[in-house]
XYZ file of N, CA, C and O in Angstrom:
304
model
N -1.114 -13.806 5.863
C -1.859 -14.834 5.371
C -3.415 -14.609 5.907
O -4.314 -14.598 4.989
N -3.494 -13.931 7.145
C -4.673 -13.697 7.599
C -5.276 -12.562 6.888
O -6.621 -12.447 6.605
N -4.593 -11.465 6.505
C -4.954 -10.391 5.870
C -5.374 -10.669 4.511
O -6.445 -10.210 4.171
N -4.836 -11.628 3.728
C -5.198 -12.213 2.519
C -6.654 -12.865 2.585
O -7.729 -12.731 1.911
N -7.050 -13.790 3.817
C -8.075 -14.233 4.043
C -9.127 -13.036 4.154
O -10.356 -13.155 3.576
N -8.826 -12.039 5.003
C -9.768 -10.957 5.402
C -10.309 -10.276 4.093
O -11.412 -10.079 3.806
N -9.301 -9.994 3.134
C -9.664 -9.058 2.249
C -10.229 -10.060 0.977
O -11.032 -9.213 0.114
N -10.146 -11.241 0.965
C -10.922 -12.071 0.168
C -12.086 -12.700 0.467
O -13.080 -13.078 -0.239
N -12.597 -12.271 1.752
C -13.925 -12.612 2.214
C -15.027 -12.010 1.333
O -14.757 -10.821 1.218
N -16.101 -12.734 1.359
C -17.241 -12.172 0.803
C -17.704 -10.908 1.398
O -18.233 -10.021 0.724
N -17.682 -11.144 2.767
C -18.320 -9.680 3.518
C -17.485 -8.557 3.224
O -18.054 -7.434 2.905
N -16.213 -8.631 3.208
C -15.260 -7.589 2.974
C -15.628 -6.963 1.453
O -15.442 -5.923 1.279
N -15.475 -7.867 0.467
C -15.786 -7.591 -0.891
C -17.177 -6.910 -0.887
O -17.310 -5.706 -1.494
N -18.181 -7.113 -0.243
C -19.648 -6.697 -0.382
C -19.422 -5.166 0.244
O -20.020 -4.310 -0.341
N -18.903 -5.158 1.342
C -18.729 -3.718 1.830
C -17.932 -2.726 1.154
O -18.300 -1.608 1.083
N -16.909 -3.358 0.555
C -16.109 -2.397 -0.183
C -17.023 -1.908 -1.467
O -16.973 -0.697 -1.954
N -17.814 -2.797 -2.117
C -18.470 -2.470 -3.273
C -19.562 -1.486 -2.773
O -19.667 -0.700 -3.512
N -20.298 -1.757 -1.750
C -21.270 -0.922 -1.164
C -20.721 0.690 -1.010
O -21.356 1.688 -1.348
N -19.583 0.449 -0.372
C -18.888 1.872 0.013
C -18.689 2.717 -1.308
O -18.743 3.881 -1.327
N -18.086 1.988 -2.280
C -17.860 2.599 -3.562
C -19.026 2.992 -4.337
O -18.997 4.179 -4.913
N -20.114 2.322 -4.339
C -21.285 2.720 -5.014
C -21.953 3.775 -4.368
O -22.490 4.586 -4.666
N -21.670 3.925 -2.957
C -22.329 5.077 -2.280
C -21.376 6.408 -2.706
O -22.211 7.531 -2.616
N -20.277 6.402 -2.875
C -19.331 7.514 -3.256
C -19.847 7.733 -4.723
O -19.954 8.911 -5.044
N -20.204 6.700 -5.641
C -20.724 6.873 -6.892
C -21.920 7.744 -6.862
O -22.276 8.713 -7.678
N -22.859 7.374 -5.947
C -24.212 8.037 -5.827
C -23.991 9.398 -5.314
O -24.647 10.497 -5.971
N -23.089 9.744 -4.584
C -22.658 11.051 -4.062
C -22.156 11.800 -5.346
O -22.583 13.056 -5.472
N -21.378 11.268 -6.099
C -21.106 11.947 -7.310
C -22.003 12.495 -8.179
O -21.908 13.521 -8.753
N -22.870 11.464 -8.500
C -23.887 11.774 -9.399
C -24.728 12.732 -8.761
O -25.265 13.729 -9.643
N -25.062 12.719 -7.552
C -25.988 13.760 -6.846
C -25.269 15.210 -7.081
O -26.108 16.229 -7.019
N -23.938 15.266 -6.974
C -23.405 16.524 -7.079
C -23.243 17.074 -8.442
O -22.546 18.027 -8.560
N -23.616 16.149 -9.369
C -23.419 16.583 -10.839
C -22.312 16.026 -11.516
O -21.812 16.574 -12.643
N -21.345 15.327 -10.869
C -20.149 14.763 -11.433
C -20.173 13.387 -11.997
O -19.957 12.467 -11.522
N -21.015 13.571 -13.354
C -21.036 12.174 -14.057
C -19.954 11.226 -14.431
O -20.058 10.153 -14.217
N -19.004 11.975 -14.668
C -17.490 11.248 -15.108
C -17.153 10.476 -13.760
O -16.746 9.347 -13.875
N -17.116 11.149 -12.657
C -16.529 10.368 -11.608
C -17.451 9.361 -10.983
O -17.257 8.470 -10.726
N -18.602 9.809 -11.189
C -19.903 8.645 -10.829
C -19.608 7.426 -11.609
O -19.652 6.203 -11.107
N -19.516 7.524 -12.988
C -19.276 6.396 -13.900
C -17.998 5.665 -13.538
O -17.962 4.457 -13.551
N -16.907 6.312 -13.207
C -15.609 5.819 -12.891
C -15.853 4.959 -11.686
O -15.191 3.908 -11.572
N -16.319 5.561 -10.791
C -16.591 4.824 -9.496
C -17.509 3.549 -9.620
O -17.310 2.578 -9.066
N -18.513 3.660 -10.463
C -19.210 2.432 -10.813
C -18.377 1.262 -11.406
O -18.467 0.142 -11.025
N -17.430 1.681 -12.230
C -16.631 0.640 -12.804
C -15.654 0.203 -11.641
O -15.360 -1.177 -11.937
N -15.142 1.014 -10.821
C -14.282 0.666 -9.916
C -15.136 -0.391 -8.741
O -14.458 -1.363 -8.494
N -16.400 -0.097 -8.646
C -16.998 -1.088 -7.786
C -17.107 -2.547 -8.479
O -17.104 -3.523 -7.795
N -17.224 -2.398 -9.815
C -17.412 -3.787 -10.558
C -16.087 -4.513 -10.488
O -16.096 -5.567 -10.214
N -14.977 -3.883 -10.528
C -13.726 -4.294 -10.383
C -13.437 -4.609 -8.799
O -12.785 -5.655 -8.706
N -13.991 -3.938 -7.963
C -13.821 -4.184 -6.441
C -14.346 -5.541 -6.184
O -13.737 -6.047 -5.108
N -15.369 -6.063 -6.846
C -16.077 -7.295 -6.366
C -14.721 -8.316 -6.527
O -14.788 -9.398 -5.896
N -13.845 -8.431 -7.565
C -13.177 -9.493 -7.898
C -11.793 -8.894 -7.025
O -11.088 -9.894 -6.354
N -11.332 -7.745 -7.039
C -10.013 -7.403 -6.331
C -10.411 -6.526 -5.340
O -10.421 -5.013 -5.652
N -10.656 -6.737 -4.146
C -10.883 -5.834 -3.074
C -10.082 -4.601 -3.003
O -10.449 -3.544 -2.606
N -8.585 -4.809 -3.142
C -7.657 -3.718 -2.901
C -7.859 -2.458 -3.936
O -7.724 -1.423 -3.452
N -8.625 -2.877 -4.953
C -8.978 -1.733 -5.961
C -10.091 -0.830 -5.354
O -9.812 0.503 -5.326
N -10.984 -1.334 -4.802
C -11.983 -0.449 -3.987
C -11.319 0.341 -2.658
O -11.601 1.583 -2.549
N -10.536 -0.446 -1.922
C -9.874 0.256 -0.897
C -9.133 1.275 -1.316
O -9.072 2.462 -0.583
N -8.281 1.196 -2.349
C -7.431 2.322 -2.874
C -8.268 3.230 -3.236
O -7.957 4.401 -3.007
N -9.140 3.050 -3.976
C -10.190 4.105 -4.445
C -10.694 5.003 -3.350
O -10.859 6.262 -3.476
N -11.137 4.160 -2.433
C -11.771 4.918 -1.191
C -10.680 5.726 -0.672
O -11.059 7.075 -0.118
N -9.534 5.309 -0.571
C -8.271 6.175 -0.184
C -8.225 7.534 -0.719
O -7.885 8.534 -0.233
N -8.005 7.128 -1.923
C -7.696 8.456 -3.005
C -9.015 9.435 -2.726
O -8.731 10.647 -2.887
N -10.226 8.857 -2.640
C -11.127 9.767 -2.516
C -11.197 10.633 -1.236
O -11.420 11.807 -1.315
N -10.832 9.916 -0.357
C -10.589 10.593 1.067
C -9.683 11.589 0.955
O -9.835 12.952 1.417
N -8.473 11.335 0.409
C -7.206 12.407 0.243
C -7.756 13.517 -0.490
O -7.416 14.594 -0.219
N -8.381 13.283 -1.592
C -8.669 14.365 -2.523
C -9.728 15.306 -1.740
O -9.897 16.417 -1.794
N -10.670 14.639 -1.106
C -11.758 15.383 -0.340
C -11.022 16.277 0.788
O -11.456 17.438 0.991
N -10.068 15.607 1.491
C -9.415 16.455 2.483
C -8.466 17.521 2.014
O -8.418 18.733 2.457
N -7.889 17.408 0.908
C -6.795 18.383 0.165
C -7.788 19.497 -0.342
O -7.198 20.538 -0.360
N -9.095 19.408 -0.700
C -9.708 20.560 -1.160
C -10.661 21.221 -0.085
O -11.399 21.941 -0.256
N -10.480 20.679 1.150
C -11.139 21.361 2.231
C -12.490 20.828 2.335
O -13.404 21.455 3.045
N -12.868 19.690 1.632
C -14.519 19.293 1.791
C -14.469 18.491 2.993
O -13.671 17.890 3.659
N -15.563 18.303 3.276
C -16.016 17.296 4.723
C -16.919 16.232 3.996
O -17.405 16.241 3.079
N -17.058 15.161 4.913
C -17.773 14.057 4.457
C -19.204 14.122 4.931
O -19.814 13.008 5.012
N -19.884 15.033 4.827
C -21.222 15.168 5.180
C -21.780 16.253 6.182
O -22.904 16.561 6.120
N -20.817 16.542 7.072
C -21.469 17.759 7.666
C -21.141 19.103 7.438
O -20.019 19.402 7.104
N -22.095 20.081 7.441
C -21.762 21.484 7.259
C -21.599 22.382 8.632
O -22.581 22.227 9.261
N -20.702 22.997 8.903
C -20.657 23.761 9.939
C -21.485 24.789 9.897
O -21.509 25.561 8.768
N -22.236 25.263 11.048
C -23.299 26.344 10.963
C -22.699 27.705 11.252
O -21.866 27.710 11.866
């Protein structure tokens, strides 16, 4: 019950949408227009269903780790 309240809160939805839009911006800046557009759509859906945004974030993290990418830091 508490988890449902937390996931349904306006603050959680806002943070999820902002996070997904941030990933979309990263995709666009890397030249991946298809992924960016897909993430913008996910962000729109995440406002209504927070779990969709959270799952998308998890998938992105797994894919990033699987191909050896990092989340922003480059080792020198």
